[in-house]
Amino acid sequence: MKVKLFLEKMYRQGRIPQAILFYGKEGVGKREMAFELAKAMLCLKKQYPACDNCHSCKLIKDFF
Ligand SMILES: [Zn+2]
């Protein structure tokens, strides 16, 4: 999964642009990719993929 690796590399290098356009066919997981990146960016443990256990991750999980 090239996109996931690309996003992970960007995150680990701290080189996340101001905006990312997720574009493609319906049903390929664009929303989930965007959601996972946003969750990792807000994760209090600063990890990708996000920990899913910190306060921030729980709030995001409950929101969506
Ligand atoms: Zn977290």
PDB file of C-alpha atoms and ligand atoms in Angstrom:
ATOM      1  CA  MET A   1       0.000   0.000   0.000  1.00  0.00           C
ATOM      2  CA  LYS A   2       2.057   2.862  -1.372  1.00  0.00           C
ATOM      3  CA  VAL A   3      -0.092   5.702  -0.073  1.00  0.00           C
ATOM      4  CA  LYS A   4       0.034   4.491   3.503  1.00  0.00           C
ATOM      5  CA  LEU A   5       3.817   4.133   3.372  1.00  0.00           C
ATOM      6  CA  PHE A   6       4.127   7.553   1.779  1.00  0.00           C
ATOM      7  CA  LEU A   7       2.021   9.169   4.502  1.00  0.00           C
ATOM      8  CA  GLU A   8       3.909   7.327   7.213  1.00  0.00           C
ATOM      9  CA  LYS A   9       7.255   8.457   5.815  1.00  0.00           C
ATOM     10  CA  MET A  10       6.019  12.050   5.622  1.00  0.00           C
ATOM     11  CA  TYR A  11       4.829  11.869   9.214  1.00  0.00           C
ATOM     12  CA  ARG A  12       8.059  10.340  10.547  1.00  0.00           C
ATOM     13  CA  GLN A  13      10.139  12.974   8.779  1.00  0.00           C
ATOM     14  CA  GLY A  14       7.910  15.748  10.137  1.00  0.00           C
ATOM     15  CA  ARG A  15       7.267  16.954   6.619  1.00  0.00           C
ATOM     16  CA  ILE A  16       3.486  17.169   6.480  1.00  0.00           C
ATOM     17  CA  PRO A  17       2.258  19.795   4.015  1.00  0.00           C
ATOM     18  CA  GLN A  18      -0.428  22.359   4.773  1.00  0.00           C
ATOM     19  CA  ALA A  19      -2.964  20.452   2.715  1.00  0.00           C
ATOM     20  CA  ILE A  20      -3.250  16.971   1.244  1.00  0.00           C
ATOM     21  CA  LEU A  21      -5.770  16.108  -1.455  1.00  0.00           C
ATOM     22  CA  PHE A  22      -7.035  12.543  -1.273  1.00  0.00           C
ATOM     23  CA  TYR A  23      -8.301  11.851  -4.739  1.00  0.00           C
ATOM     24  CA  GLY A  24      -9.363   8.642  -6.434  1.00  0.00           C
ATOM     25  CA  LYS A  25     -12.093   6.119  -7.036  1.00  0.00           C
ATOM     26  CA  GLU A  26     -14.850   5.659  -4.540  1.00  0.00           C
ATOM     27  CA  GLY A  27     -14.332   2.919  -1.978  1.00  0.00           C
ATOM     28  CA  VAL A  28     -10.525   2.719  -2.032  1.00  0.00           C
ATOM     29  CA  GLY A  29     -10.045   4.064   1.495  1.00  0.00           C
ATOM     30  CA  LYS A  30      -9.328   7.762   0.988  1.00  0.00           C
ATOM     31  CA  ARG A  31     -11.354   8.809   3.998  1.00  0.00           C
ATOM     32  CA  GLU A  32      -9.725   6.226   6.221  1.00  0.00           C
ATOM     33  CA  MET A  33      -6.241   7.278   5.136  1.00  0.00           C
ATOM     34  CA  ALA A  34      -7.045  10.910   5.893  1.00  0.00           C
ATOM     35  CA  PHE A  35      -8.614   9.928   9.204  1.00  0.00           C
ATOM     36  CA  GLU A  36      -5.602   7.849  10.240  1.00  0.00           C
ATOM     37  CA  LEU A  37      -3.175  10.618   9.379  1.00  0.00           C
ATOM     38  CA  ALA A  38      -5.212  13.204  11.278  1.00  0.00           C
ATOM     39  CA  LYS A  39      -5.446  10.883  14.261  1.00  0.00           C
ATOM     40  CA  ALA A  40      -1.682  10.305  14.259  1.00  0.00           C
ATOM     41  CA  MET A  41      -1.027  14.042  14.006  1.00  0.00           C
ATOM     42  CA  LEU A  42      -3.191  14.651  17.077  1.00  0.00           C
ATOM     43  CA  CYS A  43      -2.100  11.577  19.044  1.00  0.00           C
ATOM     44  CA  LEU A  44      -0.567  12.578  22.368  1.00  0.00           C
ATOM     45  CA  LYS A  45       2.053   9.820  22.052  1.00  0.00           C
ATOM     46  CA  LYS A  46       3.167  11.242  18.690  1.00  0.00           C
ATOM     47  CA  GLN A  47       3.174   7.963  16.794  1.00  0.00           C
ATOM     48  CA  TYR A  48       2.018   6.657  13.440  1.00  0.00           C
ATOM     49  CA  PRO A  49      -0.204   4.756  13.388  1.00  0.00           C
ATOM     50  CA  ALA A  50      -1.885   6.467  16.314  1.00  0.00           C
ATOM     51  CA  CYS A  51      -1.971   4.661  19.666  1.00  0.00           C
ATOM     52  CA  ASP A  52      -5.790   4.562  19.902  1.00  0.00           C
ATOM     53  CA  ASN A  53      -5.484   4.736  23.701  1.00  0.00           C
ATOM     54  CA  CYS A  54      -4.644   8.332  24.587  1.00  0.00           C
ATOM     55  CA  HIS A  55      -7.272  10.962  25.343  1.00  0.00           C
ATOM     56  CA  SER A  56      -6.955  12.570  21.917  1.00  0.00           C
ATOM     57  CA  CYS A  57      -7.321   9.269  20.040  1.00  0.00           C
ATOM     58  CA  LYS A  58     -10.385   8.353  22.086  1.00  0.00           C
ATOM     59  CA  LEU A  59     -12.013  11.716  21.382  1.00  0.00           C
ATOM     60  CA  ILE A  60     -11.404  11.331  17.649  1.00  0.00           C
ATOM     61  CA  LYS A  61     -12.654   7.762  17.653  1.00  0.00           C
ATOM     62  CA  ASP A  62     -15.872   8.847  19.401  1.00  0.00           C
ATOM     63  CA  PHE A  63     -16.338  11.755  16.991  1.00  0.00           C
ATOM     64  CA  PHE A  64     -16.294   9.605  13.848  1.00  0.00           C
TER      65      PHE A  64
HETATM   66 ZN    ZN B   1      -3.049   8.406  20.734  1.00  0.00          ZN
END
